[in-house]
Tab-separated table of C-alpha atoms and ligand atoms in Angstrom:
chain	number	residue	atom	x	y	z
A	1	MET	CA	-19.130	-21.774	40.027
A	2	SER	CA	-22.627	-22.099	40.157
A	3	ASP	CA	-24.798	-21.404	37.144
A	4	LYS	CA	-26.770	-18.872	39.265
A	5	ILE	CA	-26.672	-15.293	37.789
A	6	ARG	CA	-25.314	-12.881	40.754
A	7	LEU	CA	-23.834	-9.723	39.996
A	8	ARG	CA	-23.119	-7.020	42.773
A	9	PHE	CA	-22.771	-3.084	42.976
A	10	ALA	CA	-19.679	-2.620	45.068
A	11	PRO	CA	-19.292	1.383	45.880
A	12	SER	CA	-16.805	2.610	48.412
A	13	PRO	CA	-18.397	5.236	50.760
A	14	THR	CA	-16.560	8.125	49.641
A	15	GLY	CA	-19.245	10.653	50.767
A	16	PHE	CA	-21.306	10.998	47.107
A	17	LEU	CA	-22.010	9.033	44.146
A	18	HIS	CA	-20.059	9.918	41.130
A	19	ILE	CA	-21.970	10.187	38.325
A	20	GLY	CA	-19.818	7.188	36.598
A	21	SER	CA	-21.151	5.197	39.144
A	22	LEU	CA	-24.541	5.251	38.866
A	23	ARG	CA	-23.227	3.945	34.708
A	24	THR	CA	-21.766	0.740	36.323
A	25	VAL	CA	-24.554	0.233	39.145
A	26	LEU	CA	-27.492	0.687	36.183
A	27	TYR	CA	-25.243	-1.532	33.818
A	28	ASN	CA	-25.035	-4.492	36.766
A	29	TYR	CA	-28.664	-4.366	37.147
A	30	LEU	CA	-29.707	-3.931	33.287
A	31	ILE	CA	-27.106	-7.029	33.064
A	32	ALA	CA	-28.295	-9.086	36.233
A	33	LYS	CA	-32.198	-8.701	34.808
A	34	SER	CA	-31.107	-9.443	31.179
A	35	LEU	CA	-30.161	-12.341	32.236
A	36	GLY	CA	-32.701	-13.422	34.450
A	37	GLY	CA	-30.508	-12.823	37.507
A	38	ILE	CA	-29.955	-11.111	40.886
A	39	LEU	CA	-27.716	-7.742	41.608
A	40	PHE	CA	-27.104	-7.242	45.270
A	41	LEU	CA	-25.173	-4.298	47.029
A	42	ARG	CA	-21.629	-4.789	48.508
A	43	ILE	CA	-20.250	-1.886	50.295
A	44	GLU	CA	-16.369	-1.789	50.187
A	45	ASP	CA	-15.374	0.160	52.916
A	46	THR	CA	-11.990	-1.416	53.847
A	47	ASP	CA	-10.124	1.536	52.732
A	48	SER	CA	-10.610	3.491	55.971
A	49	LYS	CA	-8.320	6.793	54.437
A	50	ARG	CA	-11.424	7.213	51.761
A	51	GLU	CA	-14.039	6.528	54.677
A	52	VAL	CA	-15.932	9.802	55.121
A	53	GLU	CA	-18.497	10.189	57.924
A	54	GLY	CA	-22.184	9.322	57.099
A	55	ALA	CA	-21.004	8.176	53.662
A	56	VAL	CA	-22.436	4.649	53.586
A	57	GLU	CA	-26.398	6.324	54.878
A	58	LYS	CA	-25.858	9.181	52.131
A	59	LEU	CA	-24.985	6.194	49.618
A	60	ILE	CA	-27.891	3.922	50.054
A	61	GLU	CA	-29.836	7.001	50.366
A	62	ILE	CA	-29.273	8.384	46.791
A	63	LEU	CA	-29.317	4.658	45.660
A	64	ASP	CA	-32.849	4.793	46.574
A	65	TRP	CA	-33.611	7.924	45.546
A	66	VAL	CA	-32.354	6.660	41.997
A	67	GLY	CA	-34.657	3.688	42.284
A	68	ILE	CA	-32.200	0.638	41.580
A	69	LYS	CA	-33.661	-2.394	43.543
A	70	PHE	CA	-31.142	-4.885	45.050
A	71	ASP	CA	-32.389	-8.188	45.512
A	72	GLU	CA	-29.774	-8.484	48.218
A	73	GLY	CA	-27.424	-5.884	50.811
A	74	PRO	CA	-27.418	-4.319	53.844
A	75	GLY	CA	-30.985	-3.862	55.298
A	76	SER	CA	-31.889	-0.219	54.721
A	77	ILE	CA	-31.208	-0.711	51.134
A	78	ARG	CA	-35.021	-0.129	49.565
A	79	GLY	CA	-36.096	-3.424	47.628
A	80	THR	CA	-34.449	-5.415	50.195
A	81	THR	CA	-36.396	-4.572	53.201
A	82	ASN	CA	-39.591	-7.055	53.485
A	83	ALA	CA	-41.842	-8.484	55.945
A	84	ALA	CA	-39.389	-10.982	56.589
A	85	HIS	CA	-36.694	-9.023	57.546
A	86	PRO	CA	-38.454	-6.153	59.609
A	87	ASN	CA	-35.342	-5.467	61.458
A	88	GLU	CA	-34.078	-2.405	58.911
A	89	ASN	CA	-30.351	-3.107	60.113
A	90	LYS	CA	-30.469	-6.939	59.072
A	91	ASP	CA	-28.579	-7.773	55.994
A	92	VAL	CA	-31.292	-9.181	53.269
A	93	GLY	CA	-29.727	-12.333	50.992
A	94	ASP	CA	-28.112	-15.173	52.486
A	95	TYR	CA	-24.356	-14.300	51.790
A	96	GLY	CA	-23.838	-11.026	54.102
A	97	PRO	CA	-22.732	-9.169	55.700
A	98	TYR	CA	-22.850	-7.123	52.660
A	99	ILE	CA	-20.683	-4.393	54.258
A	100	GLN	CA	-16.899	-5.187	54.390
A	101	SER	CA	-15.898	-3.996	57.236
A	102	ARG	CA	-18.288	-6.465	59.243
A	103	ARG	CA	-16.407	-8.815	57.184
A	104	LEU	CA	-12.930	-9.016	59.059
A	105	ASP	CA	-13.319	-12.313	60.434
A	106	ILE	CA	-13.989	-14.103	57.292
A	107	TYR	CA	-10.570	-12.470	55.710
A	108	LYS	CA	-8.442	-13.468	58.616
A	109	LYS	CA	-9.638	-16.797	57.944
A	110	TYR	CA	-8.949	-16.638	54.164
A	111	THR	CA	-5.961	-14.871	54.955
A	112	GLN	CA	-4.714	-18.041	57.335
A	113	GLU	CA	-5.504	-20.779	54.339
A	114	LEU	CA	-3.515	-18.228	51.859
A	115	LEU	CA	-0.545	-18.390	54.059
A	116	ALA	CA	-0.587	-22.245	54.818
A	117	LYS	CA	-1.138	-22.616	50.949
A	118	GLY	CA	2.492	-20.518	50.288
A	119	GLU	CA	0.610	-18.759	48.039
A	120	ALA	CA	1.092	-15.209	50.738
A	121	TYR	CA	3.675	-14.441	52.872
A	122	PRO	CA	4.567	-12.004	55.449
A	123	CYS	CA	6.192	-8.624	54.807
A	124	PHE	CA	8.052	-7.080	57.741
A	125	CYS	CA	9.966	-4.321	55.719
A	126	THR	CA	9.635	-1.153	57.216
A	127	GLU	CA	8.119	1.885	55.603
A	128	GLU	CA	11.587	3.552	55.806
A	129	ARG	CA	13.123	0.551	53.766
A	130	LEU	CA	10.092	0.678	50.986
A	131	ILE	CA	10.156	4.672	50.511
A	132	LYS	CA	14.250	4.290	49.976
A	133	MET	CA	13.024	1.396	47.417
A	134	ARG	CA	10.813	3.387	45.404
A	135	ALA	CA	13.107	6.546	45.541
A	136	ASP	CA	15.949	4.104	44.303
A	137	ALA	CA	14.034	3.002	41.562
A	138	GLU	CA	12.559	6.405	40.548
A	139	ALA	CA	16.546	7.360	40.529
A	140	MET	CA	17.190	4.927	38.264
A	141	LYS	CA	14.155	5.172	36.247
A	142	LYS	CA	12.950	1.805	37.083
A	143	PRO	CA	9.352	1.133	37.898
A	144	PRO	CA	8.804	1.177	41.648
A	145	ARG	CA	8.647	-2.838	42.758
A	146	TYR	CA	9.069	-4.272	45.901
A	147	ASP	CA	12.215	-6.379	45.683
A	148	ARG	CA	10.482	-9.510	47.632
A	149	ALA	CA	13.249	-9.319	50.355
A	150	CYS	CA	10.761	-11.441	52.841
A	151	ARG	CA	9.541	-13.863	50.256
A	152	ASP	CA	11.495	-16.246	51.248
A	153	LEU	CA	11.988	-15.799	55.087
A	154	SER	CA	12.092	-19.349	57.036
A	155	LYS	CA	9.115	-20.374	58.858
A	156	GLU	CA	10.835	-19.957	62.113
A	157	GLU	CA	12.215	-16.703	60.904
A	158	VAL	CA	8.807	-15.716	60.352
A	159	ALA	CA	7.318	-17.173	63.848
A	160	LYS	CA	10.242	-15.218	65.788
A	161	ARG	CA	9.536	-12.024	64.382
A	162	ILE	CA	5.860	-11.652	64.731
A	163	ALA	CA	6.165	-13.096	68.071
A	164	ALA	CA	8.794	-10.393	69.211
A	165	GLY	CA	5.862	-8.026	67.887
A	166	GLU	CA	7.414	-6.548	64.637
A	167	LYS	CA	4.614	-5.590	62.249
A	168	TYR	CA	4.097	-6.600	59.302
A	169	VAL	CA	1.846	-7.011	56.234
A	170	ILE	CA	1.171	-9.945	53.879
A	171	ARG	CA	1.925	-9.901	50.440
A	172	HIS	CA	0.574	-12.119	47.632
A	173	LYS	CA	3.509	-14.240	46.191
A	174	LEU	CA	3.308	-14.277	42.583
A	175	PRO	CA	4.867	-15.952	39.960
A	176	VAL	CA	8.159	-13.992	39.089
A	177	ALA	CA	8.449	-14.839	34.999
A	178	GLY	CA	5.994	-15.586	32.271
A	179	GLU	CA	2.830	-14.111	31.290
A	180	ILE	CA	-0.957	-14.382	31.850
A	181	THR	CA	-3.847	-14.034	29.988
A	182	VAL	CA	-6.868	-13.084	31.429
A	183	HIS	CA	-10.096	-12.410	29.910
A	184	ASP	CA	-12.570	-9.469	29.725
A	185	GLU	CA	-16.064	-10.404	28.076
A	186	LEU	CA	-15.834	-7.714	26.140
A	187	ARG	CA	-12.304	-7.022	24.652
A	188	GLY	CA	-11.237	-10.894	24.892
A	189	ASP	CA	-8.012	-12.225	25.774
A	190	ILE	CA	-5.539	-9.753	27.482
A	191	LYS	CA	-1.995	-10.880	27.705
A	192	PHE	CA	-0.181	-9.281	30.867
A	193	ASN	CA	3.812	-9.570	31.470
A	194	LEU	CA	4.156	-11.230	34.816
A	195	VAL	CA	7.447	-8.931	35.018
A	196	ASP	CA	5.533	-6.146	35.280
A	197	LEU	CA	3.483	-7.422	38.534
A	198	ASP	CA	4.484	-6.713	41.896
A	199	ASP	CA	4.228	-9.283	45.023
A	200	TYR	CA	1.273	-6.763	46.275
A	201	VAL	CA	-0.122	-6.229	49.580
A	202	LEU	CA	-2.985	-7.946	50.692
A	203	ILE	CA	-3.530	-7.508	54.028
A	204	LYS	CA	-2.053	-4.380	55.604
A	205	SER	CA	-0.052	-4.225	58.804
A	206	ASN	CA	-3.735	-3.319	60.895
A	207	GLY	CA	-5.042	-6.664	59.564
A	208	ILE	CA	-7.526	-4.802	57.051
A	209	PRO	CA	-7.205	-6.065	53.778
A	210	VAL	CA	-6.670	-4.584	50.526
A	211	TYR	CA	-9.317	-3.851	47.696
A	212	GLN	CA	-7.799	-6.682	46.111
A	213	PHE	CA	-8.191	-9.142	48.783
A	214	ALA	CA	-11.565	-8.460	49.442
A	215	VAL	CA	-12.733	-8.362	46.387
A	216	VAL	CA	-12.001	-11.942	45.537
A	217	VAL	CA	-12.738	-13.239	48.681
A	218	ASP	CA	-16.047	-11.457	48.695
A	219	ASP	CA	-17.155	-12.463	45.151
A	220	HIS	CA	-15.982	-16.096	45.342
A	221	LEU	CA	-17.993	-16.332	48.896
A	222	MET	CA	-21.015	-14.604	47.602
A	223	GLU	CA	-20.988	-16.664	44.072
A	224	THR	CA	-20.952	-13.319	41.689
A	225	SER	CA	-21.067	-14.714	38.428
A	226	HIS	CA	-20.435	-11.387	36.379
A	227	VAL	CA	-17.742	-8.592	37.815
A	228	VAL	CA	-18.966	-5.371	35.982
A	229	ARG	CA	-16.785	-2.477	36.788
A	230	ALA	CA	-15.337	0.547	35.620
A	231	ASP	CA	-12.440	0.040	32.556
A	232	GLU	CA	-9.900	1.660	35.306
A	233	TRP	CA	-9.935	-1.682	37.190
A	234	ILE	CA	-8.990	-3.721	34.420
A	235	SER	CA	-5.085	-3.493	35.275
A	236	SER	CA	-5.963	-5.254	38.530
A	237	LEU	CA	-7.576	-8.245	36.394
A	238	PRO	CA	-4.189	-10.107	36.652
A	239	LYS	CA	-3.711	-9.664	40.229
A	240	ASN	CA	-7.527	-10.684	40.701
A	241	ILE	CA	-7.568	-14.035	38.316
A	242	LEU	CA	-4.089	-14.792	40.046
A	243	LEU	CA	-6.026	-14.468	43.866
A	244	TYR	CA	-8.613	-16.975	42.354
A	245	LYS	CA	-5.959	-19.494	41.374
A	246	SER	CA	-3.640	-19.099	44.487
A	247	PHE	CA	-7.200	-20.121	46.210
A	248	GLY	CA	-7.910	-23.033	44.024
A	249	TRP	CA	-11.155	-21.170	42.826
A	250	GLU	CA	-13.057	-20.536	39.806
A	251	ALA	CA	-13.229	-17.054	38.732
A	252	PRO	CA	-16.255	-14.770	37.780
A	253	LYS	CA	-16.807	-13.459	34.432
A	254	PHE	CA	-15.079	-9.508	33.998
A	255	ILE	CA	-16.670	-7.094	32.072
A	256	HIS	CA	-14.969	-3.514	32.069
A	257	LEU	CA	-17.128	-1.016	31.073
A	258	PRO	CA	-16.034	1.719	28.656
A	259	LEU	CA	-14.372	5.218	30.271
A	260	VAL	CA	-17.014	7.984	30.150
A	261	LEU	CA	-15.029	11.478	29.307
A	262	ASP	CA	-16.012	15.022	29.302
A	263	LYS	CA	-16.753	16.883	26.002
A	264	ASN	CA	-13.068	17.935	25.962
A	265	GLY	CA	-11.809	14.267	26.169
A	266	GLY	CA	-10.453	14.670	29.796
A	267	LYS	CA	-11.943	12.622	32.669
A	268	LEU	CA	-15.043	13.289	34.518
A	269	SER	CA	-13.588	15.153	37.156
A	270	LYS	CA	-14.970	17.583	40.092
A	271	ARG	CA	-13.275	20.360	38.837
A	272	ASN	CA	-14.657	21.094	36.108
A	273	ASN	CA	-18.336	18.789	35.908
A	274	ASP	CA	-20.921	17.753	37.973
A	275	VAL	CA	-20.002	14.339	38.979
A	276	ALA	CA	-22.145	13.803	42.153
A	277	VAL	CA	-25.728	12.319	41.288
A	278	GLU	CA	-26.563	14.384	44.656
A	279	ASP	CA	-25.500	17.461	42.332
A	280	PHE	CA	-27.979	16.398	39.412
A	281	ARG	CA	-31.150	15.991	41.629
A	282	ALA	CA	-30.119	19.225	43.096
A	283	LYS	CA	-30.373	20.778	39.715
A	284	GLY	CA	-33.778	18.852	39.083
A	285	TYR	CA	-33.080	16.060	37.191
A	286	LEU	CA	-35.218	13.131	37.109
A	287	PRO	CA	-34.177	9.777	38.350
A	288	GLU	CA	-35.414	8.328	34.872
A	289	ALA	CA	-33.945	10.841	32.628
A	290	LEU	CA	-30.650	9.960	34.664
A	291	LEU	CA	-30.885	5.865	34.508
A	292	ASN	CA	-32.350	6.572	30.558
A	293	TYR	CA	-29.024	8.897	29.510
A	294	ASN	CA	-26.721	6.430	31.652
A	295	ALA	CA	-27.825	3.237	29.804
A	296	LEU	CA	-27.168	4.867	26.472
A	297	LEU	CA	-23.505	5.692	27.819
A	298	GLY	CA	-21.523	2.772	26.464
A	299	TRP	CA	-24.582	0.572	25.467
A	300	HIS	CA	-25.697	0.617	21.315
A	301	PRO	CA	-29.141	-0.178	21.563
A	302	ALA	CA	-29.677	-2.027	17.436
A	303	GLY	CA	-32.411	0.446	16.525
A	304	GLU	CA	-32.529	4.309	16.654
A	305	LYS	CA	-34.685	4.367	19.627
A	306	GLU	CA	-33.451	5.946	22.959
A	307	ILE	CA	-36.019	6.576	24.715
A	308	PHE	CA	-36.189	3.375	27.340
A	309	SER	CA	-37.883	2.890	30.481
A	310	MET	CA	-35.990	0.210	32.599
A	311	ASP	CA	-38.464	-2.721	31.211
A	312	GLU	CA	-37.828	-1.984	27.655
A	313	ALA	CA	-33.843	-1.554	28.769
A	314	ILE	CA	-33.887	-4.694	30.023
A	315	ALA	CA	-36.184	-5.996	27.540
A	316	GLU	CA	-33.357	-5.184	24.813
A	317	PHE	CA	-29.875	-5.471	26.277
A	318	LYS	CA	-27.514	-7.441	25.787
A	319	TYR	CA	-24.332	-6.961	27.494
A	320	GLN	CA	-22.219	-8.119	24.459
A	321	ASP	CA	-23.861	-4.913	22.783
A	322	ILE	CA	-21.864	-2.827	25.132
A	323	GLY	CA	-18.842	-0.582	23.546
A	324	THR	CA	-15.046	-0.766	24.705
A	325	SER	CA	-13.978	2.813	23.381
A	326	PRO	CA	-14.870	5.632	25.829
A	327	ALA	CA	-18.419	7.185	25.559
A	328	VAL	CA	-18.522	11.044	26.290
A	329	PHE	CA	-20.867	12.554	28.614
A	330	SER	CA	-23.316	15.373	26.770
A	331	ALA	CA	-25.217	17.590	29.757
A	332	GLU	CA	-27.170	18.899	26.026
A	333	LYS	CA	-28.645	15.289	25.670
A	334	LEU	CA	-28.799	14.763	29.559
A	335	ASP	CA	-30.894	17.957	29.445
A	336	TYR	CA	-32.921	17.082	26.339
A	337	LEU	CA	-33.887	13.526	27.783
A	338	ASN	CA	-34.767	14.852	31.258
A	339	GLY	CA	-37.246	17.649	29.500
A	340	ILE	CA	-38.949	14.692	27.952
A	341	TYR	CA	-38.980	12.895	31.010
A	342	ILE	CA	-40.988	15.965	32.628
A	343	ARG	CA	-43.239	16.082	29.852
A	344	LYS	CA	-44.321	12.576	30.700
A	345	LYS	CA	-44.988	13.411	34.671
A	346	GLU	CA	-48.953	13.842	35.635
A	347	LEU	CA	-49.233	17.127	36.583
A	348	PRO	CA	-49.944	16.581	40.357
A	349	GLU	CA	-46.519	14.572	40.533
A	350	LEU	CA	-45.075	17.443	38.491
A	351	ILE	CA	-46.550	19.877	40.829
A	352	ALA	CA	-44.898	18.167	44.287
A	353	LEU	CA	-41.637	17.701	42.249
A	354	CYS	CA	-41.748	21.984	41.380
A	355	LYS	CA	-42.393	22.770	44.487
A	356	PRO	CA	-39.017	22.848	46.405
A	357	TYR	CA	-37.544	24.901	43.212
A	358	LEU	CA	-41.119	27.364	43.975
A	359	GLU	CA	-40.505	28.767	47.642
A	360	GLU	CA	-38.851	32.008	46.622
A	361	ASN	CA	-41.354	33.155	44.221
A	362	LEU	CA	-44.477	32.088	46.273
A	363	LYS	CA	-42.830	34.805	49.003
A	364	LEU	CA	-43.155	37.194	46.257
A	365	THR	CA	-47.067	37.415	46.137
A	366	SER	CA	-49.338	37.906	49.346
A	367	ASN	CA	-52.153	36.276	47.149
A	368	GLU	CA	-53.045	32.905	48.810
A	369	HIS	CA	-54.729	32.018	45.693
A	370	LYS	CA	-51.363	32.256	44.215
A	371	LYS	CA	-49.850	29.733	46.492
A	372	SER	CA	-52.200	27.198	45.845
A	373	ASP	CA	-51.995	23.798	44.205
A	374	GLN	CA	-54.561	25.116	41.182
A	375	PHE	CA	-52.610	28.454	40.649
A	376	VAL	CA	-49.146	26.666	40.771
A	377	GLY	CA	-50.223	23.489	38.631
A	378	LYS	CA	-51.700	26.124	35.507
A	379	VAL	CA	-48.022	27.908	36.067
A	380	ILE	CA	-46.671	24.660	35.542
A	381	ALA	CA	-48.456	23.025	32.777
A	382	LEU	CA	-47.829	26.085	30.843
A	383	GLU	CA	-43.735	25.984	31.508
A	384	ARG	CA	-43.825	22.367	31.609
A	385	GLU	CA	-43.169	22.230	27.607
A	386	ARG	CA	-39.778	24.384	27.875
A	387	LEU	CA	-38.289	22.866	31.351
A	388	LYS	CA	-35.137	20.963	30.837
A	389	LYS	CA	-34.699	20.884	34.732
A	390	LEU	CA	-37.048	21.193	37.649
A	391	SER	CA	-35.034	24.065	38.949
A	392	GLU	CA	-35.435	26.390	35.980
A	393	ILE	CA	-39.154	26.606	37.385
A	394	GLY	CA	-38.027	29.231	39.748
A	395	GLU	CA	-35.968	31.464	36.960
A	396	HIS	CA	-38.804	30.798	34.169
A	397	THR	CA	-41.977	31.777	36.223
A	398	LYS	CA	-41.371	34.888	38.990
A	399	PHE	CA	-43.452	37.041	36.751
A	400	PHE	CA	-46.710	35.012	37.848
A	401	PHE	CA	-46.031	35.357	41.367
A	402	VAL	CA	-45.106	39.324	41.516
A	403	ASP	CA	-48.052	41.460	42.687
A	404	ASN	CA	-46.694	44.634	42.099
A	405	LEU	CA	-44.083	44.275	38.789
A	406	SER	CA	-41.708	46.845	38.636
A	407	TYR	CA	-40.350	47.338	34.576
A	408	ASP	CA	-39.170	50.547	33.164
A	409	LYS	CA	-41.963	52.039	31.381
A	410	ALA	CA	-40.040	52.427	27.853
A	411	MET	CA	-40.727	48.809	27.845
A	412	LEU	CA	-44.268	48.859	27.251
A	413	VAL	CA	-43.647	50.880	23.629
A	414	TRP	CA	-43.353	48.279	21.206
A	415	LYS	CA	-40.944	49.597	18.166
A	416	LYS	CA	-41.530	53.197	16.505
A	417	SER	CA	-44.548	53.390	18.330
A	418	THR	CA	-44.963	56.238	21.253
A	419	PRO	CA	-45.723	56.304	24.678
A	420	GLU	CA	-49.307	57.708	23.912
A	421	SER	CA	-50.109	54.749	21.437
A	422	ALA	CA	-49.052	52.393	23.753
A	423	ARG	CA	-51.118	54.088	26.145
A	424	ALA	CA	-54.260	53.757	23.889
A	425	SER	CA	-54.268	50.558	23.249
A	426	LEU	CA	-53.674	49.085	26.512
A	427	GLU	CA	-56.851	51.406	27.122
A	428	ASP	CA	-58.648	49.425	24.547
A	429	LEU	CA	-57.720	46.359	25.960
A	430	LEU	CA	-58.649	46.890	29.209
A	431	LYS	CA	-62.275	47.856	27.495
A	432	ILE	CA	-62.566	44.572	25.500
A	433	LEU	CA	-60.945	42.651	28.808
A	434	GLU	CA	-63.608	43.726	31.240
A	435	ALA	CA	-66.205	43.061	28.671
A	436	ILE	CA	-65.255	39.017	28.544
A	437	VAL	CA	-67.479	37.095	30.513
A	438	ASP	CA	-65.936	34.639	33.099
A	439	ALA	CA	-66.857	31.658	31.319
A	440	ASP	CA	-64.994	32.925	27.991
A	441	TRP	CA	-61.432	33.514	30.367
A	442	GLU	CA	-59.589	30.837	28.674
A	443	THR	CA	-56.347	31.619	26.739
A	444	GLU	CA	-58.017	30.555	23.111
A	445	LYS	CA	-61.429	32.408	23.595
A	446	ILE	CA	-59.211	35.792	24.922
A	447	GLU	CA	-57.025	35.217	22.055
A	448	GLU	CA	-59.801	35.129	19.878
A	449	ILE	CA	-61.761	38.141	21.164
A	450	VAL	CA	-58.711	40.542	20.894
A	451	VAL	CA	-57.086	39.190	17.703
A	452	LYS	CA	-60.845	39.786	16.316
A	453	TYR	CA	-60.937	43.531	17.631
A	454	ILE	CA	-57.406	44.246	15.933
A	455	LYS	CA	-58.204	43.154	12.224
A	456	ASP	CA	-61.645	44.688	12.770
A	457	ASN	CA	-60.185	47.918	13.263
A	458	ASN	CA	-57.201	47.217	11.301
A	459	LYS	CA	-55.160	47.633	14.171
A	460	GLY	CA	-50.862	46.341	14.826
A	461	VAL	CA	-50.760	43.023	16.401
A	462	GLY	CA	-47.585	44.333	18.095
A	463	ASP	CA	-48.984	47.580	19.044
A	464	TYR	CA	-51.363	45.823	21.180
A	465	LEU	CA	-49.836	42.343	21.881
A	466	TRP	CA	-46.531	43.555	22.742
A	467	PRO	CA	-47.612	46.341	25.513
A	468	MET	CA	-49.967	43.287	26.950
A	469	ARG	CA	-47.280	41.130	27.569
A	470	VAL	CA	-44.844	43.729	29.209
A	471	ALA	CA	-47.851	45.182	31.421
A	472	LEU	CA	-48.553	41.026	32.383
A	473	THR	CA	-45.037	39.973	33.088
A	474	GLY	CA	-42.945	42.932	33.122
A	475	GLU	CA	-40.126	40.844	30.350
A	476	LYS	CA	-39.939	40.961	26.948
A	477	ALA	CA	-39.678	37.078	26.141
A	478	SER	CA	-42.636	35.022	28.179
A	479	PRO	CA	-45.656	32.883	27.194
A	480	SER	CA	-48.104	34.012	24.975
A	481	PRO	CA	-50.017	37.194	26.933
A	482	PHE	CA	-53.200	35.236	26.499
A	483	GLU	CA	-51.382	32.251	28.027
A	484	MET	CA	-50.476	34.917	30.712
A	485	ALA	CA	-53.712	36.098	31.215
A	486	ASP	CA	-55.798	33.014	31.286
A	487	VAL	CA	-53.815	31.866	34.208
A	488	LEU	CA	-53.670	35.314	36.054
A	489	GLY	CA	-56.994	35.641	35.978
A	490	LYS	CA	-59.076	38.366	34.925
A	491	SER	CA	-59.339	40.478	37.843
A	492	GLU	CA	-55.631	40.444	38.045
A	493	THR	CA	-55.045	40.636	34.643
A	494	ILE	CA	-57.064	43.609	34.631
A	495	ASP	CA	-55.525	45.322	37.663
A	496	LYS	CA	-52.037	44.918	35.700
A	497	ILE	CA	-53.205	46.516	32.684
A	498	LYS	CA	-54.350	49.155	34.980
A	499	LYS	CA	-50.910	49.451	36.523
A	500	ALA	CA	-49.687	49.941	33.076
A	501	ILE	CA	-51.729	52.578	31.958
A	502	ALA	CA	-51.010	54.267	35.084
A	503	LYS	CA	-46.827	54.346	34.709
A	504	LEU	CA	-47.891	55.970	30.744
B	601	LIG	N1	-15.235	-0.363	45.575
B	601	LIG	C1	-14.249	-0.461	44.031
B	601	LIG	C2	-14.930	0.980	43.866
B	601	LIG	O1	-14.622	1.929	44.470
B	601	LIG	C3	-15.555	-1.006	43.405
B	601	LIG	C4	-14.701	-2.051	42.344
B	601	LIG	C5	-15.626	-3.098	42.070
B	601	LIG	O2	-16.453	-3.378	41.313
B	601	LIG	O3	-14.967	-4.253	42.049
B	601	LIG	O4	-15.673	1.438	42.759
């Protein structure tokens, strides 16, 4: 094998990107870059049962959004299109095609090679026979295995049956006894009993290879140095290694990433959890937060630090620091990190990110100013401290946009106070606020003036601030009434206080 460092992300297009696959692609990226190597994208679409219309495009689109840059891959992936490859559909890199369904001729050639070496054989067993064999094994409580009936057919018989048009698959001829030791970079050596392995199918009767075959041929031809994949593939490792041996190829290094479980210890499944990265995007998670969070699912950096930019993570990442015990997916932790990344955004970018979530709110007002970036920006600047995901901005900020708030007038009355006293407070407030000059209309100044009045006149803070808050928001919980007044502006504030007085 060459000393190049080449890693691949090899998803099957199932219609969405599973959050676990996001961790896989990220770890591939981190390992590739921390070792000074490259990452390529290979689409594993030979299993047509799982194929979903438009799935490859969707996959590439979401990977683009996530922002992981591939050095090679199908031409439409971001980071791989460049001046040298103006044609978007042209592969970028010298190891293509990077989509398995475009590599069928290559697989054919290597199938022939394997047959010629006597490392594989055609199997003519019918579906009915195989089903019966499985049922019999089950009845005898034995593991379902192929009985190798076609393993030793003569060349002549094989040729005759093929010529007669019989359907056949190609099976890998495995050693029938003994042990195989395979190596995982994180777990060390793992022993498997060869009797537990089957002469499994490499090529289906339609000539299409299964994953186990295509993955080995491609990883060899594409000079993959490290296969980094989910834990669930570890049971494939002996088959993979035996196939490398059958071809006489040196195998890459293997790193199987620990499982990711939900908080109840179950698999992260669609039924109980959001698992599609697309769902996380729709809820307003930022790619930076998803990547940072996923980086910590299995990787244990040396210090306490947990906020990592991609460059920082690459600088600190050592694949030897990946654990082997399952990681637990915590939505709370992800929310926390997302909040941090939201607050790191410059306001103009945050406005653009929040806008899709504010569309409904903008319909609540007929005041054009409230639809401007200036107003929306003030609202967002105030709310971003509390925001955990962008989608919350709509619900959190409705009251900024409603021209005519509807609330029960009883809400204006503070604790044991009375409607009369609430009204008197609001009338006082109206006078105070009307007297504030435009230049002083900002949170601190308004607060200073109102609080001074309350103190100088020995009034209760709640008696003033409570009805003011409700008058401006129609809510019991909101930003402070001074912040509200600042964002709404003087004339709307006054208007809302007048409307509250009219209610009482
Ligand atoms: N195509 C496999 C999947 O669906 C990838 C396994 C691998 O990385 O080898 O996840």
